[in-house]
Coordinates of C-alpha atoms in Angstrom, one line a residue:
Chain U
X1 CA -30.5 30.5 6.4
X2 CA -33.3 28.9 9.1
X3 CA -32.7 31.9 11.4
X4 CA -30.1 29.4 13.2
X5 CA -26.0 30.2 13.5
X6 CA -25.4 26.4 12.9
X7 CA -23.3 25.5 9.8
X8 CA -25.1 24.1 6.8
X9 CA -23.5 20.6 5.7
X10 CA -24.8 18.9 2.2
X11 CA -24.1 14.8 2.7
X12 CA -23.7 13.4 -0.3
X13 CA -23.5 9.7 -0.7
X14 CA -25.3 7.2 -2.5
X15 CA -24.9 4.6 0.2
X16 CA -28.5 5.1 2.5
X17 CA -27.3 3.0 5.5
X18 CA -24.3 5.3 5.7
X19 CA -26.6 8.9 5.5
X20 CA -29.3 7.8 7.6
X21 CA -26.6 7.3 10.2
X22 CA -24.6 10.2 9.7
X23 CA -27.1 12.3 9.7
X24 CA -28.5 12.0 12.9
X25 CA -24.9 12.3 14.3
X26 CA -23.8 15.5 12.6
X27 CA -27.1 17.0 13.6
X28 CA -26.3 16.2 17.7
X29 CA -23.4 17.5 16.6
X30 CA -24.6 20.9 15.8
X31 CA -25.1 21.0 12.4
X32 CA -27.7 21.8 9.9
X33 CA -27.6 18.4 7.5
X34 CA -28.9 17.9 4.2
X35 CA -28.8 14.8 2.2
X36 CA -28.3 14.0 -1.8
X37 CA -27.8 10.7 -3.1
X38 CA -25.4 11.7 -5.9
X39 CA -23.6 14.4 -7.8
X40 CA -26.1 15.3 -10.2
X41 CA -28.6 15.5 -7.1
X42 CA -25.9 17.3 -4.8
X43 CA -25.3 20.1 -7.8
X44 CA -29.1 20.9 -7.9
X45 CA -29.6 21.0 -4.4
X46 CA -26.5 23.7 -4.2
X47 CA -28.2 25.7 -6.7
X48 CA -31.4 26.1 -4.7
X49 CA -29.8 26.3 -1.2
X50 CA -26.1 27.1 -0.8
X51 CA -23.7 25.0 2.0
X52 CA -21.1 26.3 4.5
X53 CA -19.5 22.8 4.1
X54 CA -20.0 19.4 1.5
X55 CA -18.9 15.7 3.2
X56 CA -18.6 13.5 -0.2
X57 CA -18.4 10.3 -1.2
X58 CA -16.5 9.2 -4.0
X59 CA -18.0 6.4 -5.7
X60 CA -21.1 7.5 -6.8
X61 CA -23.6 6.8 -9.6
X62 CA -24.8 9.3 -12.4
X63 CA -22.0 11.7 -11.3
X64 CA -19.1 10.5 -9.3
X65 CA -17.5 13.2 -6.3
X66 CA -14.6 13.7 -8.3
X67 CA -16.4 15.1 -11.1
X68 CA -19.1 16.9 -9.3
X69 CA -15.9 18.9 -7.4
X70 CA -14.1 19.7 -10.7
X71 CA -17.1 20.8 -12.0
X72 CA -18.3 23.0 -8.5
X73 CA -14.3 24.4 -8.7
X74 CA -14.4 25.1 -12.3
X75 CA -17.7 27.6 -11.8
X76 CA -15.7 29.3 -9.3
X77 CA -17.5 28.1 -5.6
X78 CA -15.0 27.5 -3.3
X79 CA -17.5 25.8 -0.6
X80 CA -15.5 23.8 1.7
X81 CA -15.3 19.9 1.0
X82 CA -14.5 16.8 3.1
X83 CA -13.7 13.7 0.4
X84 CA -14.1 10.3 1.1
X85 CA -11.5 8.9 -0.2
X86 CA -8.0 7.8 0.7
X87 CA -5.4 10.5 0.2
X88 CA -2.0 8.8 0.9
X89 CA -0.6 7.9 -2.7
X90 CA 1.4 9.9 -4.6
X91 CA -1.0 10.4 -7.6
X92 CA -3.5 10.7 -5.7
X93 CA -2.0 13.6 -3.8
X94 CA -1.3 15.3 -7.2
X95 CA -5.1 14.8 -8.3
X96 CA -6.5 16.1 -5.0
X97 CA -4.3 19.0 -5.6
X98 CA -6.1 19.3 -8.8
X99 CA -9.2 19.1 -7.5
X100 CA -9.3 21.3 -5.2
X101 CA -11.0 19.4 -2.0
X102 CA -9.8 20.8 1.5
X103 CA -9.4 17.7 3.5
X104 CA -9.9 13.9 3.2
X105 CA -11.2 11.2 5.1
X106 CA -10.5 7.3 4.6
X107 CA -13.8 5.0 4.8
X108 CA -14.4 3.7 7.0
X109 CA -13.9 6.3 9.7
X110 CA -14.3 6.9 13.2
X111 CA -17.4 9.9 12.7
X112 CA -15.7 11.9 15.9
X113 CA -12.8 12.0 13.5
X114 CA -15.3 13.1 11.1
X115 CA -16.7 16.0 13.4
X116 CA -13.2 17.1 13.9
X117 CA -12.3 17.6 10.4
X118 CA -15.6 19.2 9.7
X119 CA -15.1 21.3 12.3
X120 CA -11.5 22.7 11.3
X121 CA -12.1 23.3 7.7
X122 CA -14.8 25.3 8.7
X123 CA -12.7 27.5 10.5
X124 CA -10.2 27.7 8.2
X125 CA -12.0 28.4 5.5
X126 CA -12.2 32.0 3.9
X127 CA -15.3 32.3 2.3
X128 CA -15.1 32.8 -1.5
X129 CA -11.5 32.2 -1.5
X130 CA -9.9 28.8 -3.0
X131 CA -8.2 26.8 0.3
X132 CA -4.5 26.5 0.6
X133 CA -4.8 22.8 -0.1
X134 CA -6.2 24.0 -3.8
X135 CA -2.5 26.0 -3.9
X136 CA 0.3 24.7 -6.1
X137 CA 2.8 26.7 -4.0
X138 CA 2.5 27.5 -0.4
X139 CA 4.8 30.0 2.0
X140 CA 5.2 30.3 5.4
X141 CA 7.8 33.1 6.2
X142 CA 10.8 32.2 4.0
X143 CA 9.9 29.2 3.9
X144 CA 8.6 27.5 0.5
X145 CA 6.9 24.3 -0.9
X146 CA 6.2 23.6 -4.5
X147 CA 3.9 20.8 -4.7
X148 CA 3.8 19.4 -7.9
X149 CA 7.8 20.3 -8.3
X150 CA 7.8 18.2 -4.7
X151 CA 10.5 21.0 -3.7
X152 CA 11.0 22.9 -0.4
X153 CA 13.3 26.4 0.1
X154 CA 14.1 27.9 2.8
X155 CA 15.7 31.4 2.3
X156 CA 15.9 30.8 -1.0
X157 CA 18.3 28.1 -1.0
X158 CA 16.4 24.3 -1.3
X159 CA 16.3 21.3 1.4
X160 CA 17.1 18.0 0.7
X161 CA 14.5 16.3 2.4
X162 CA 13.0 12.2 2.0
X163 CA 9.6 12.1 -0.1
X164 CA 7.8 11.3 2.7
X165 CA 9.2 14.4 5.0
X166 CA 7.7 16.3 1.7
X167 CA 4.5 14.7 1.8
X168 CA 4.1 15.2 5.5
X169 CA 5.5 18.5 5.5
X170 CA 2.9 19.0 3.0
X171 CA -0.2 18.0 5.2
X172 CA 0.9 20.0 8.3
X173 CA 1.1 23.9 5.9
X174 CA -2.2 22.7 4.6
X175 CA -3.7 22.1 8.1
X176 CA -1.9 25.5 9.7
X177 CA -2.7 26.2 13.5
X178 CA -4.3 22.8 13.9
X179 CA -4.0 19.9 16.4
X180 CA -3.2 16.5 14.4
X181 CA -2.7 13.4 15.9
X182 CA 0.2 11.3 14.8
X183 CA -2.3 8.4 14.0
X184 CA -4.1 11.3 11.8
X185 CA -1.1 11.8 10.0
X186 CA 0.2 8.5 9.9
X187 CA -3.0 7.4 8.1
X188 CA -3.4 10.8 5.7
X189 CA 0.6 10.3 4.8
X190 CA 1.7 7.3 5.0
X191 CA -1.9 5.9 4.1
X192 CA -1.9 3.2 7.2
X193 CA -2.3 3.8 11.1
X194 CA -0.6 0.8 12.6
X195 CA 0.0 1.4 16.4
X196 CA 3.6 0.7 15.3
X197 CA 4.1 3.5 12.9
X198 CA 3.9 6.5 15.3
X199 CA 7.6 6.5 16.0
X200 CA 8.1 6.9 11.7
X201 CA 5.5 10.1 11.9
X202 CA 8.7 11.2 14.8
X203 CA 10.9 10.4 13.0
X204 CA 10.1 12.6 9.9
X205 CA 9.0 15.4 12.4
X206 CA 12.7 15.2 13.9
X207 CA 13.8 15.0 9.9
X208 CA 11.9 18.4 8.9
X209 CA 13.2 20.2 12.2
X210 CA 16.8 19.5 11.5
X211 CA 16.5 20.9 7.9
X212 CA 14.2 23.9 9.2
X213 CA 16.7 24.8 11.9
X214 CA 13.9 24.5 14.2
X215 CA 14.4 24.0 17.6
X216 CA 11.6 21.3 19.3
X217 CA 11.7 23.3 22.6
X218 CA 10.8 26.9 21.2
X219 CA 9.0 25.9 18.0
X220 CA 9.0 28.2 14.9
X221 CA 7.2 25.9 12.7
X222 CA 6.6 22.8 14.4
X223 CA 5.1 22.4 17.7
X224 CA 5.0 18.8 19.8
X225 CA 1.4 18.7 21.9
X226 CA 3.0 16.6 24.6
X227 CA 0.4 13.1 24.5
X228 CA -1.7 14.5 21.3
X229 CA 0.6 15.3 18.3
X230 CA 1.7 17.8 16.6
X231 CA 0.7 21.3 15.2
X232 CA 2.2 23.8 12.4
X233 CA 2.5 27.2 14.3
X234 CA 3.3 29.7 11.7
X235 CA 1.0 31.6 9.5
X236 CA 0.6 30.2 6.2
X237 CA -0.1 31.5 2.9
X238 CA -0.5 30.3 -0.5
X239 CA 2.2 31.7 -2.9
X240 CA 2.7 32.5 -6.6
Chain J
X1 CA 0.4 -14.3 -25.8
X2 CA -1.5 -17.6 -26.0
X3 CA -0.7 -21.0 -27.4
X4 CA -3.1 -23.6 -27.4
X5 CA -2.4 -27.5 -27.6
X6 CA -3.8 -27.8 -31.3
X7 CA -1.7 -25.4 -32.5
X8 CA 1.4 -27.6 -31.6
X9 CA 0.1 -30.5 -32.9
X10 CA -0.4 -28.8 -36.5
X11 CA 2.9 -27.9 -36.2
X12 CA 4.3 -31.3 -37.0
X13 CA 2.6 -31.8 -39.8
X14 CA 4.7 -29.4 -41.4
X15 CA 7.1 -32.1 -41.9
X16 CA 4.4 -33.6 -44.4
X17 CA 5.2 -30.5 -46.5
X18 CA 8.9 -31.6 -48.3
X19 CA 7.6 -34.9 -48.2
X20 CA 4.4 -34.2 -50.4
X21 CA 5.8 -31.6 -52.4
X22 CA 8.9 -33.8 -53.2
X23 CA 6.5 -36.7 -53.7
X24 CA 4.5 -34.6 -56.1
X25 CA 7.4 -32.9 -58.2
X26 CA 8.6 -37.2 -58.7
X27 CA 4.9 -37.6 -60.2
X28 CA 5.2 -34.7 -62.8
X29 CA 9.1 -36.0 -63.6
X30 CA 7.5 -39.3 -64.4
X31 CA 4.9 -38.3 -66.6
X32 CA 7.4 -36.3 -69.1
X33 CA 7.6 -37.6 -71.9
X34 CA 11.1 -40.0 -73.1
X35 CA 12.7 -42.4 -70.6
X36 CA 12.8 -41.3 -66.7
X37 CA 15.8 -39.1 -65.9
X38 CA 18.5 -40.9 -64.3
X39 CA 21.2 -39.2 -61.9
X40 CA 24.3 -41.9 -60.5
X41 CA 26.3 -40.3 -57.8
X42 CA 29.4 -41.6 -56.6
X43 CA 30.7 -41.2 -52.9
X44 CA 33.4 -42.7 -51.2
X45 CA 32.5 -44.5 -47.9
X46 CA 34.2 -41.3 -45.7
X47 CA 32.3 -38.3 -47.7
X48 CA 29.2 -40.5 -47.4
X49 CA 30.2 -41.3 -43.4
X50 CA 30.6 -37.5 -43.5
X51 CA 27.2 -36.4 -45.0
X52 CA 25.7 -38.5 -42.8
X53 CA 27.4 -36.6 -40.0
X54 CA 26.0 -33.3 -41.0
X55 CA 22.9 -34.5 -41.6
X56 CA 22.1 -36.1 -38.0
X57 CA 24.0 -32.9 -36.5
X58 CA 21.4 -30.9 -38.0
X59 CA 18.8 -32.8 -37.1
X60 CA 19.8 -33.2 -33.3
X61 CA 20.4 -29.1 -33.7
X62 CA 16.7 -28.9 -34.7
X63 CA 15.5 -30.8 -32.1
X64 CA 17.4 -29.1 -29.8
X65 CA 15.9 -25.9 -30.8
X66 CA 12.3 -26.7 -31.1
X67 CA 13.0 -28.4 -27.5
X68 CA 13.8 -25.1 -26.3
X69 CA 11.5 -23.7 -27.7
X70 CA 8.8 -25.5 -26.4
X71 CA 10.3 -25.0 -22.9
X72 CA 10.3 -21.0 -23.2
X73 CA 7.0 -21.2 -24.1
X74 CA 5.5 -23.3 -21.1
X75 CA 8.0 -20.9 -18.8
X76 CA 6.5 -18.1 -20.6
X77 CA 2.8 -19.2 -20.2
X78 CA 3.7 -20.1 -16.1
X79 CA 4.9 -16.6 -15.5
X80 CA 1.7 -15.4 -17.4
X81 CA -0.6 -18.0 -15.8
X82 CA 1.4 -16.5 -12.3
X83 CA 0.7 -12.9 -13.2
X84 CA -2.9 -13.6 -13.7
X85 CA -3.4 -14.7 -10.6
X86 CA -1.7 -12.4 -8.3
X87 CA -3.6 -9.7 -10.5
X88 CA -6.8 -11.8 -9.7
X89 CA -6.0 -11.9 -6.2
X90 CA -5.0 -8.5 -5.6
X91 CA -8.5 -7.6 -7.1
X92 CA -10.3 -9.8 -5.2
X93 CA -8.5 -8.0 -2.4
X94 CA -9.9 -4.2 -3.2
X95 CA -12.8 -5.9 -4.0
X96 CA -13.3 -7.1 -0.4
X97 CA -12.2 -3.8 1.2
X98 CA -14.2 -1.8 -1.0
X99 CA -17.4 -4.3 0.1
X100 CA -16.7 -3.9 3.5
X101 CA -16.5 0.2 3.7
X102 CA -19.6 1.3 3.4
X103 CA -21.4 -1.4 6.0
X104 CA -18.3 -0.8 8.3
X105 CA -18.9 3.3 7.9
X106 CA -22.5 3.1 8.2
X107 CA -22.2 1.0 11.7
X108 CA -19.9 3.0 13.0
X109 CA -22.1 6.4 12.9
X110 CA -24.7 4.0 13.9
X111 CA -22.9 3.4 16.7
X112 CA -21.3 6.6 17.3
X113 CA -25.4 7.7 17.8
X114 CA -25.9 5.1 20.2
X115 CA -23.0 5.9 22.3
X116 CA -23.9 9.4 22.6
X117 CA -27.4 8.8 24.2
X118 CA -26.8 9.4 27.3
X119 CA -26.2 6.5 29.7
X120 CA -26.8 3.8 27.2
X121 CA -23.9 2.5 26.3
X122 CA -23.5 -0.6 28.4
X123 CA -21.8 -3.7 28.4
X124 CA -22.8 -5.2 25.2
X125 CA -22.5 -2.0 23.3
X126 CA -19.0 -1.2 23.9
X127 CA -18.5 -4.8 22.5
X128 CA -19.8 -4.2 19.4
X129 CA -17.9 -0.9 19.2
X130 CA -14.6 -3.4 19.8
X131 CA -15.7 -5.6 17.1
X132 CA -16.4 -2.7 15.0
X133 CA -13.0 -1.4 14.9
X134 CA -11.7 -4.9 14.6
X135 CA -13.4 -5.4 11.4
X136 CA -11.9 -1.8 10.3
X137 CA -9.0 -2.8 11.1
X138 CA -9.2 -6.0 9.0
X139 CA -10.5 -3.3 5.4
X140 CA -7.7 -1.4 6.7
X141 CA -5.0 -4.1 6.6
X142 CA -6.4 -5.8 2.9
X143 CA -6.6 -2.4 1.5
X144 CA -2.6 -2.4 2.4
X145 CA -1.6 -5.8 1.0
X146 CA -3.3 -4.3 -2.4
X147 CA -1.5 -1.1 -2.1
X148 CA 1.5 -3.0 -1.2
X149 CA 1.9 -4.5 -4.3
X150 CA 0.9 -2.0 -6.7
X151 CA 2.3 1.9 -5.5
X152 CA 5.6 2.6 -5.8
X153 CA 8.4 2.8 -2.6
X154 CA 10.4 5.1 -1.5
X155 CA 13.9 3.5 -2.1
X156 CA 16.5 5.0 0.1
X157 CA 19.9 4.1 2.2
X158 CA 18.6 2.3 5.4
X159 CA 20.7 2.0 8.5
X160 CA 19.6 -1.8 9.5
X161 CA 21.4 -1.6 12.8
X162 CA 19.8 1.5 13.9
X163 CA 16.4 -0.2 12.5
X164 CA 16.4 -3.0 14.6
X165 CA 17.7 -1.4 17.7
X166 CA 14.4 1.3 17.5
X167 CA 12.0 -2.2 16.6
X168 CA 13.6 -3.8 20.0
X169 CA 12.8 -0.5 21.7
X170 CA 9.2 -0.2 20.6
X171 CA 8.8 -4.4 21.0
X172 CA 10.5 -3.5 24.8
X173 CA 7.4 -0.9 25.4
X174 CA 4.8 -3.9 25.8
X175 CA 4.8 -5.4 29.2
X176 CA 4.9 -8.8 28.4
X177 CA 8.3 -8.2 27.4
X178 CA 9.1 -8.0 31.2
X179 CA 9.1 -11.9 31.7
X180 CA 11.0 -12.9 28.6
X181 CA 14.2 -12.8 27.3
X182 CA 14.3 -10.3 24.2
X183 CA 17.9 -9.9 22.6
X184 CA 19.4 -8.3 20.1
X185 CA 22.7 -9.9 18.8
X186 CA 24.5 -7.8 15.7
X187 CA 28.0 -8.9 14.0
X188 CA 30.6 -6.2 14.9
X189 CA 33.5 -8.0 13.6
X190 CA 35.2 -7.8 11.5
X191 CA 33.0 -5.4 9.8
X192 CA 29.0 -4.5 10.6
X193 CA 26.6 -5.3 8.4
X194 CA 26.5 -3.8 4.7
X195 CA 23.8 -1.1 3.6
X196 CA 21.0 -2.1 2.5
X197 CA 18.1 0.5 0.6
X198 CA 14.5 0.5 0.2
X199 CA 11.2 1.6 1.9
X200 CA 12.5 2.2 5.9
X201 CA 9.3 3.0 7.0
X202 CA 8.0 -1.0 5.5
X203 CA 11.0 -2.3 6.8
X204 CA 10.5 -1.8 10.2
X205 CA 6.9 -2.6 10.1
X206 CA 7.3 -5.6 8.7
X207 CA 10.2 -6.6 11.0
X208 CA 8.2 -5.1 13.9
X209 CA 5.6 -7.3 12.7
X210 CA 7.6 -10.2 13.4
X211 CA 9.6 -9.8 16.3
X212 CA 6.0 -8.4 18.1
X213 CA 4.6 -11.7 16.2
X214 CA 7.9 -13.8 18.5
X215 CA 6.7 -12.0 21.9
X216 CA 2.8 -12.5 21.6
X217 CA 3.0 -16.6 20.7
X218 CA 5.5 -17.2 23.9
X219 CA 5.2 -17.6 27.3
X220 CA 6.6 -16.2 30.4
X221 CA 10.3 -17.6 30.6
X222 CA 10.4 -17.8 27.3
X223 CA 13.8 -16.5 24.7
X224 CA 13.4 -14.3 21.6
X225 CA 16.6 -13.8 20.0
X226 CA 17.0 -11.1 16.8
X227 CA 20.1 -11.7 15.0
X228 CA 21.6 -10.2 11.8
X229 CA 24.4 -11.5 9.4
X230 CA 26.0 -10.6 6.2
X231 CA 25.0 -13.3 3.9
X232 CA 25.2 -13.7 0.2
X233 CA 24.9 -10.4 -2.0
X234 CA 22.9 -9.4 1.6
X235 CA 21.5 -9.3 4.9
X236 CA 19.3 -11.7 6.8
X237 CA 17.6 -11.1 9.8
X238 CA 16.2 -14.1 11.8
X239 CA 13.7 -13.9 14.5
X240 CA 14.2 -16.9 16.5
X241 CA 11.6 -17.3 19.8
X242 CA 11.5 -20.7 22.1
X243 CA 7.5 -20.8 21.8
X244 CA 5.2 -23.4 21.1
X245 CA 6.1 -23.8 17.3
X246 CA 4.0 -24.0 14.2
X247 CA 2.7 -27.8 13.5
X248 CA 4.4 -29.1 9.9
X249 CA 0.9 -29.0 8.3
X250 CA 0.4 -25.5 9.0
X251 CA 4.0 -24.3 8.0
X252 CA 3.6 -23.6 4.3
X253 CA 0.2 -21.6 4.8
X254 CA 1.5 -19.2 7.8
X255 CA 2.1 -16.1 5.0
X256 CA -1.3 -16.4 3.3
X257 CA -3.7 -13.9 3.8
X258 CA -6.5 -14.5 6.8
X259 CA -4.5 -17.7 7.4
X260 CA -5.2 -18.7 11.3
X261 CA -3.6 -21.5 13.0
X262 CA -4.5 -23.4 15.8
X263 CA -1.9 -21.3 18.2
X264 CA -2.6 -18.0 17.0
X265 CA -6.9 -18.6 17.5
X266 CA -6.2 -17.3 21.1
X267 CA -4.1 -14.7 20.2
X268 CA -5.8 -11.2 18.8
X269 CA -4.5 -10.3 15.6
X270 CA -6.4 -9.8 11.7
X271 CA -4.5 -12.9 10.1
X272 CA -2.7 -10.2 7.4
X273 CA 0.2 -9.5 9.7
X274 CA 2.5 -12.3 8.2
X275 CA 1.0 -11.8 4.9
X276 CA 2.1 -7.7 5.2
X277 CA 5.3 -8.7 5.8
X278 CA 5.5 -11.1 3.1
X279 CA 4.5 -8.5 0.5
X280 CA 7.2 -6.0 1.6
X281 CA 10.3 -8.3 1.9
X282 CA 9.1 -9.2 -2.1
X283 CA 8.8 -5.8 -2.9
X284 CA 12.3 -4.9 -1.5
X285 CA 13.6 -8.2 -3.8
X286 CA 13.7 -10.2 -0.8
X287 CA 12.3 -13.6 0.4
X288 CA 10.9 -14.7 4.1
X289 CA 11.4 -18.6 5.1
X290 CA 9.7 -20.4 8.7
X291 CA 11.9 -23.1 10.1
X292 CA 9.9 -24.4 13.2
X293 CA 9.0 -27.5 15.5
X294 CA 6.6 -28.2 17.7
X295 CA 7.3 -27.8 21.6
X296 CA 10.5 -26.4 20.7
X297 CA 10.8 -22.7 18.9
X298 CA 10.6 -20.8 15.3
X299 CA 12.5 -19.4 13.5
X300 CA 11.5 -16.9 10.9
X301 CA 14.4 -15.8 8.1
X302 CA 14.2 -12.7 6.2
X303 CA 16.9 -12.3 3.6
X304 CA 17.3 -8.5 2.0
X305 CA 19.4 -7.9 -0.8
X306 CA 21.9 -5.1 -0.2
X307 CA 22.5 -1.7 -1.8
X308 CA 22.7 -1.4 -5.6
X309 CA 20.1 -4.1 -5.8
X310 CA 16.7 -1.6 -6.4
X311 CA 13.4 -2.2 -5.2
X312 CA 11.1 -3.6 -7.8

């Protein structure tokens, strides 16, 4: 560490336009920002230096970010990542369950949006400890979700709810205790952000509380941030 | 599967086959030894009428068949020729988005550090940071269409009526609205409209799309009807506005992609709006049709096929 609190990010992306400008940015930002221009690169550089948190690109040459993250979650090091990549299909969904990432981000992106992700893995992250997105199940009081199985239980007894409720229900226990926009969801979920599309992220919202039992006025699960969006109260924890 | 011309052509000289071996086996008869082998048949004018019959029968059967044949093949080889060129075009679409990422990600941090330097950002800037997200917005929408035709939907019961009641209610939100006449006109007699099933969340965008499409292109006085009616093994769904209408010339071309006419070059929009909603309706087994004249109004037809007919 440089004798500094700030958080050590490790940039990787093989695209020069797009580090030379991020850099600069995250570093205003408060962070400590290193570059490498692909996974092979990224891999050393974590061997000499260690990160707090790794933003990476996808399509890369030499070793793509897919492979450098299996390979970095196979040796057991957990250090947060932020993939560039779009998260809203259904296979995709399953492989970044796979993979282990802890949030996603579609290019191109708005780098405050950036900043706020950054910022909220960080602070959920438990160091040395695989993130709940890396879970296959995931429990918040009797509540259940089986992610592969796509299945949710509460009390023990399964919930009949639309594959998109899942999918959404999904994002909000992975992203507990956190502020997300409905245009944040709308694009990690549905995998668009049309201005349109809001009152379908409501909709779904209205769809989980009615299974849930949970009452929009005095939230137990899911809390409406009048003007802002939405924000999964209860304590989550990954399950067996 | 591929058939070339030549191979066709060959094909007829098959009929030089019986011909040449018949020929051939004549030549070796001949050249036995003794006199020639003689055979006389004896037919009576009706079995001979009647041979003749079966013979031009089957030949008229085998030129019915080859015939058919042939057609299957060129339908087979449209559908193929088809295929390939929606595949070519939807590549040519992720091709695009994927070309226009990285420059549009790089500009905006570029950006996003100018805008942070204190008291810089004038005028000029924040128009570049407008036409910044315009051009994300455009990646955004091609990187739909591809996904559009390619990931699967969710396919469930959707309530039509209460979908176009909450489109109306969104539409009603802008403040043009105010000036026109939007309606909503669904049959209640003698029965309402039959289920339909599919993607609800696509649905309404794409009929969103259309009706917000009918308020942008009129004027103040102007009438945008939505109606609904049972039709066929279906629904469809007009969206019928009193605006300035879509010149003949540029009717056929209004659902491709980045397709601009002269009406719509003052109005903001990416060009993939009508395309969007083009790739859902076919996705949900459906098909969209634009009736219009000039001066006078469009009408835009979306016809859905009702429940038990599964998304493709």
């Amino acid at each position: 560490m440089s004798g500094t609190n700030k958080p050590h990010i490790l940039l990787v992306d093989d695209e020069s336009a797009i580090t030379a400008n991020l850099a600069p940015f995250l570093q205003r930002a408060g962070f400590e920002v290193r570059i490498a221009t692909d996974g092979e690169a990224a891999l050393e550089q974590l061997a000499a230096e260690r990160a707090d948190l790794i933003v990476l690109d996808v399509l890369m040459p030499r070793l793509d970010g897919r492979e450098m993250l299996r390979r970095l979650r196979a040796e057991n090091n957990w250090t947060p990542v932020v993939l560039l990549t779009q998260v809203g299909e259904a296979t995709e969904r399953a492989m970044a369950l796979e993979e282990g990432a802890d949030d996603y981000l579609n290019k191109p992106f708005d780098p405050h949006e950036l900043i706020a992700r950054i910022r909220s893995v960080l602070r959920r992250a438990r160091p040395g400890q695989p993130p709940l997105s890396a879970s296959r199940r995931l429990a918040s009081g009797t509540l259940q979700l089986d992610r592969l199985a796509r299945r949710v239980w509460l009390h023990g007894s399964e919930l009949t709810l639309t594959p998109k409720a899942v999918a959404l229900l999904e994002y909000l226990l992975t992203h507990p205790d956190e502020l997300v926009s409905r245009e944040r969801l709308l694009d990690a979920v549905w995998g668009w952000d049309y201005p349109a599309g809001t009152r379908a992220v409501d909709t779904r919202v209205a769809e989980i509380r009615r299974a849930l039992h949970d009452d929009a006025a005095h939230p137990t699960y899911i809390e409406t941030i009048p003007g802002q969006g939405y924000r999964f109260a209860a304590v989550v924890n990954a399950a067996q | 599967m591929k058939i070339s011309g030549r191979q066709v052509k060959t094909q007829w000289l098959l009929a030089l086959v019986p011909f040449g071996a018949c020929a051939l086996l004549g030549l070796v008869v001949r050249a036995l030894p003794g006199p020639s082998p003689t055979v006389y048949v004896e037919f009576s004018v009706s079995e001979w009428l009647l041979v003749v019959g079966v013979l031009l029968g089957a030949l008229v059967l085998g030129v019915v068949w080859l015939q058919r044949q042939e057609r299957q093949r060129f339908r087979e080889r449209v559908a193929e020729l088809q295929k390939q060129s929606a595949d070519d075009r939807r590549r040519l679409l992720q091709r695009v988005d994927h070309e226009l990422k990285n420059p549009l990600t790089a500009i905006r941090a570029g950006i996003a550090n100018l805008t942070d330097a204190p008291a810089e950002s004038g005028e000029a800037l924040q128009s570049v940071v407008a036409q910044t997200v315009r051009l994300s917005r455009l990646a955004a929408d091609l990187r739909k269409l591809g996904e559009l035709e390619t990931r699967p939907l969710e396919n469930a019961p959707v309530d039509l009526l209460e979908l176009l009641r909450e489109v109306i209610a969104l539409v009603r939100e802008r403040p043009e609205v105010a000036d026109r006449t939007l309606s909503l006109g669904l049959p209640q007699a003698p029965w309402p409209l039959p289920q339909l099933s599919g993607d609800h969340d696509l649905l309404f965008l794409a009929i969103h799309n259309l009706v917000e499409n009918a308020i942008k292109f009129t004027q103040k006085g102007d009438t945008v009807e939505v109606r609904a009616y049972e039709e066929d093994a279906g629904v469809a769904i007009e969206v019928a506005d009193t605006g300035p209408g879509i010149p003949e010339d540029e009717v056929p071309h209004v659902w491709e992609e980045l397709s601009r006419g002269q009406a719509a070059r003052t109005v903001p929009g990416t060009g993939l709006g009508l395309a969007l909603v083009r790739a859902i309706i076919t996705r949900h087994g459906g098909a969209a049709t634009i009736r219009s004249r000039v001066a006078v109004g469009t009408v835009v037809t979306v016809s859905l096929p009702g429940e038990g007919v599964s998304v493709q």
